[in-house]
Amino acid sequence: MKEPSRVVITAMGCICSLGNTMAQCAETLFGDRILPAPPSLFRTEHLTPYPVFEVDFTPPQGDYYLRTAALALHSATEAVMSSGWALDDLKGLRVGVCIGTTVGSAMNSEEFYQQLLESGHPSMSAIDRFLRSNPAQVVARELGLSGPCQTIVNACSSGADAIGVGASWLRSGLCDVVLAGGADELSRVTYNGFISLMITADLPVMPFDANRKGLNLGEGAAMVMLESESLARRRGATLHGFLAGYGSACDAHHLTAPHPEGRGLKQALAVALQQASLNASQISFVNAHGTGTPDNDRVETRVLAEQLPDVPFFSTKGMTGHTLGAAGAIEAALTIACLNRGAIPASCGWSDPDPTFPCHPIAQPREISGEYALSQSLAFGGNNTVVIFRKGEA
């Protein structure tokens, strides 16, 4: 029986607080710390201006699309333009688009709801903008792509799940090429929602630190171009990495808290390692979810100490904030970049070990020599996703 061709990453695009391109993001990750600031994209009346990580980005389409869709299109365009494909060539192939989001799936126009309450007859412009801003449809429409098109809404694992689902399309023969990733914008509704949950920090986020006070929200997008290895090699594409494994599991423990023993995360990890035919000793580092919230960091260190002992780990959210539905995709792209760089950054924001934790993130950048690394995402609703990548041949 013929072995299925492996799934390779032939291009990446990324925009977040680290920069507006993949190259900028990968380089800034190893630079000086970026500090969050009070939001400027929307007003807030909180006495404590909980800081966020905004992106310096003005959508070229103005307000025609929601900001989430514009961020998705920006990173997707970067991926396509660096892939070696001409857009006209892609239009003749089955190119799928699979994008995860959370904020980008919600009608968050306060102006619309205010008009509805006051007059009963609000302007429908906000509804029109929302209906034309499905992130996956926007990318497919603007780039002229005609394969399967799916927007995934699975809380903070959405971006990583989109990559796993996109890979399954390739393996099943549905597509020739897939653009997969995640995108999310900052929103006043989401900002106030997380503050009301009392898991937002009024200081820069400190993932895994004993003094952590919660997360900082962020925004951004990242896309990877997935192809079969056989097609990529035939056309001489750059192989930035291989998607070796994907696992997803839901522990259904709580609306917003992970299972205290990390049951779902362990299952997702086991599935991903099995698909990749790897054991824990072959993983060179973990890009952890690392939100800086008490529950997430406690559960994540417990699972890491048990399932991946002595494997170095870090969180990139000290430099990007928590970008929700985009987080899994941005962290996947950064994981691949670190693998190919042969180095991992310090876990930004961490300095004081929590004495109740069984393990701790790395405090300084270090070189790595392994071939495989994983990125994990823990989400509201008990969702857990793990993606494993093999180093590329770039």
Coordinates of C-alpha atoms in Angstrom, one line a residue, residues 147-354:
G147 CA -11.6 24.9 -2.8
P148 CA -13.4 24.1 0.4
C149 CA -13.9 27.1 2.7
Q150 CA -14.4 26.8 6.4
T151 CA -14.3 29.2 9.4
I152 CA -13.7 27.4 12.7
V153 CA -15.0 28.8 16.0
N154 CA -13.5 26.7 18.8
A155 CA -12.5 29.4 21.2
C156 CA -8.7 29.8 21.8
S157 CA -7.8 26.6 20.0
S158 CA -9.5 27.7 16.8
G159 CA -6.3 28.7 14.9
A160 CA -4.5 25.4 15.7
D161 CA -7.6 23.4 14.9
A162 CA -7.8 25.1 11.5
I163 CA -4.3 23.9 10.7
G164 CA -5.2 20.3 11.7
V165 CA -8.5 20.4 9.7
G166 CA -6.7 21.8 6.7
A167 CA -4.1 19.0 6.8
S168 CA -7.0 16.5 6.9
W169 CA -8.4 18.0 3.6
L170 CA -5.0 17.4 1.9
R171 CA -4.7 13.8 3.2
S172 CA -8.2 12.9 2.1
G173 CA -7.6 14.3 -1.4
L174 CA -10.1 17.2 -1.1
C175 CA -7.5 19.8 -2.0
D176 CA -4.2 20.4 -3.8
V177 CA -3.2 23.3 -1.5
V178 CA -4.7 24.7 1.8
L179 CA -4.3 28.1 3.4
A180 CA -4.9 27.5 7.1
G181 CA -4.6 29.7 10.2
G182 CA -6.3 32.0 12.6
A183 CA -7.3 35.7 13.0
D184 CA -8.8 37.9 15.7
E185 CA -9.2 41.5 16.5
L186 CA -9.4 43.4 19.7
S187 CA -12.9 44.3 20.7
R188 CA -14.4 46.4 23.5
V189 CA -17.0 43.7 24.1
T190 CA -14.4 40.9 24.5
Y191 CA -12.2 43.3 26.5
N192 CA -14.9 43.9 29.0
G193 CA -15.9 40.3 29.0
F194 CA -12.5 39.0 30.0
I195 CA -12.3 41.8 32.7
S196 CA -15.6 40.7 34.1
L197 CA -14.2 37.1 34.4
M198 CA -11.4 38.6 36.6
I199 CA -8.7 36.9 34.5
T200 CA -7.2 40.1 33.0
A201 CA -4.0 41.6 34.4
D202 CA -3.6 45.3 35.0
L203 CA 0.1 44.8 34.4
P204 CA 2.1 43.2 31.6
V205 CA 1.3 39.5 31.5
M206 CA 3.6 37.1 33.5
P207 CA 3.0 33.5 32.2
F208 CA 3.9 30.8 34.8
D209 CA 5.2 33.4 37.3
A210 CA 4.4 33.2 41.0
N211 CA 3.0 36.7 40.8
R212 CA 0.9 36.3 37.7
K213 CA -2.4 38.2 37.7
G214 CA -4.0 37.1 34.4
L215 CA -3.8 37.7 30.7
N216 CA -3.4 40.6 28.4
L217 CA -5.5 40.5 25.3
G218 CA -3.9 40.9 21.8
E219 CA -4.8 40.7 18.2
G220 CA -3.3 39.4 15.0
A221 CA -3.4 36.7 12.4
A222 CA -1.2 33.9 11.0
M223 CA -1.5 31.7 8.0
V224 CA 0.4 28.7 6.8
M225 CA 0.3 27.2 3.3
L226 CA -0.1 23.4 3.4
E227 CA 0.8 21.1 0.5
S228 CA 1.6 17.5 0.0
E229 CA 5.3 16.8 0.1
S230 CA 5.2 15.3 -3.4
L231 CA 3.7 18.4 -4.9
A232 CA 5.9 20.8 -3.0
R233 CA 9.1 18.9 -4.0
R234 CA 7.9 18.6 -7.6
R235 CA 7.6 22.4 -8.0
G236 CA 10.8 23.1 -6.0
A237 CA 9.1 24.9 -3.1
T238 CA 10.9 25.8 0.1
L239 CA 9.9 23.4 2.8
H240 CA 9.6 25.5 6.0
G241 CA 8.4 22.6 8.0
F242 CA 6.3 19.4 8.2
L243 CA 3.1 19.0 10.1
A244 CA 3.9 15.8 11.9
G245 CA 0.9 15.4 14.3
Y246 CA -2.4 17.0 15.3
G247 CA -4.5 16.1 18.3
S248 CA -7.7 17.6 19.6
A249 CA -9.7 16.6 22.7
C250 CA -12.4 18.2 24.9
D251 CA -12.6 17.4 28.6
A252 CA -16.0 19.2 29.0
H253 CA -15.1 20.0 32.6
H254 CA -16.1 23.7 32.8
L255 CA -17.2 26.6 30.6
T256 CA -14.0 28.5 31.1
A257 CA -11.6 26.4 33.2
P258 CA -9.5 23.4 32.2
H259 CA -9.8 20.1 33.9
P260 CA -7.7 20.3 37.0
E261 CA -5.7 17.2 36.0
G262 CA -5.5 18.3 32.3
R263 CA -7.4 15.3 31.1
G264 CA -8.3 16.9 27.7
L265 CA -4.8 18.2 27.2
K266 CA -3.2 14.8 27.9
Q267 CA -5.6 13.2 25.4
A268 CA -4.8 15.8 22.7
L269 CA -1.1 15.3 23.3
A270 CA -1.3 11.5 23.1
V271 CA -3.2 11.7 19.8
A272 CA -0.7 14.1 18.3
L273 CA 2.3 12.1 19.4
Q274 CA 0.7 8.9 18.0
Q275 CA 0.0 10.5 14.7
A276 CA 3.6 11.8 14.5
S277 CA 4.9 8.3 15.6
L278 CA 7.0 10.1 18.2
N279 CA 7.7 9.8 21.9
A280 CA 8.1 12.6 24.4
S281 CA 11.9 12.4 24.3
Q282 CA 12.0 13.4 20.7
I283 CA 10.3 16.7 21.3
S284 CA 12.9 19.5 21.6
F285 CA 10.7 22.2 23.0
V286 CA 7.1 23.2 23.7
N287 CA 5.5 26.5 22.8
A288 CA 3.0 26.5 25.7
H289 CA -0.4 28.1 25.8
G290 CA 0.9 30.1 28.9
T291 CA -1.8 32.7 29.3
G292 CA -0.7 33.9 32.7
T293 CA -4.0 32.9 34.4
P294 CA -3.9 30.9 37.6
D295 CA -5.8 27.9 36.3
N296 CA -4.3 27.6 32.9
D297 CA -0.7 27.8 34.0
R298 CA -1.2 25.4 36.9
V299 CA -2.8 22.7 34.8
E300 CA -0.3 23.2 31.9
T301 CA 2.8 22.8 34.1
R302 CA 1.2 19.7 35.7
V303 CA 0.7 18.0 32.3
L304 CA 4.1 19.1 31.0
A305 CA 6.0 17.7 34.0
E306 CA 4.1 14.4 33.7
Q307 CA 4.0 13.9 30.0
L308 CA 7.0 15.8 28.7
P309 CA 9.5 15.9 31.6
D310 CA 12.7 17.9 31.1
V311 CA 11.5 19.3 27.7
P312 CA 12.1 23.1 27.7
F313 CA 9.0 25.2 27.4
F314 CA 8.1 28.9 27.1
S315 CA 5.1 31.2 26.4
T316 CA 5.1 33.8 23.6
K317 CA 2.1 35.6 25.1
G318 CA 4.4 37.9 27.0
M319 CA 5.2 39.4 23.6
T320 CA 1.9 39.1 21.8
G321 CA -0.8 39.0 24.4
H322 CA -3.6 36.4 24.1
T323 CA -4.9 36.7 20.5
L324 CA -7.7 34.2 21.1
G325 CA -8.7 32.5 17.9
A326 CA -5.5 33.6 16.2
A327 CA -3.3 32.4 19.1
G328 CA -2.9 28.7 17.9
A329 CA -1.9 29.8 14.4
I330 CA 0.5 32.6 15.5
E331 CA 2.2 30.2 18.0
A332 CA 2.4 27.5 15.3
A333 CA 4.1 29.8 12.9
L334 CA 6.5 31.0 15.7
T335 CA 7.2 27.4 16.6
I336 CA 8.3 26.6 13.1
A337 CA 10.4 29.7 13.0
C338 CA 12.2 28.7 16.2
L339 CA 12.8 25.2 14.9
N340 CA 14.4 26.5 11.8
R341 CA 16.4 29.1 13.7
G342 CA 17.7 26.4 16.1
A343 CA 16.9 28.6 19.1
I344 CA 14.1 29.4 21.4
P345 CA 13.4 32.6 23.3
A346 CA 13.1 33.2 27.0
S347 CA 9.6 32.9 28.4
C348 CA 8.8 36.6 28.5
G349 CA 7.4 37.9 31.7
W350 CA 8.6 35.0 33.9
S351 CA 11.0 35.6 36.7
D352 CA 9.8 34.2 40.0
P353 CA 9.1 30.4 40.1
D354 CA 5.7 29.4 41.5

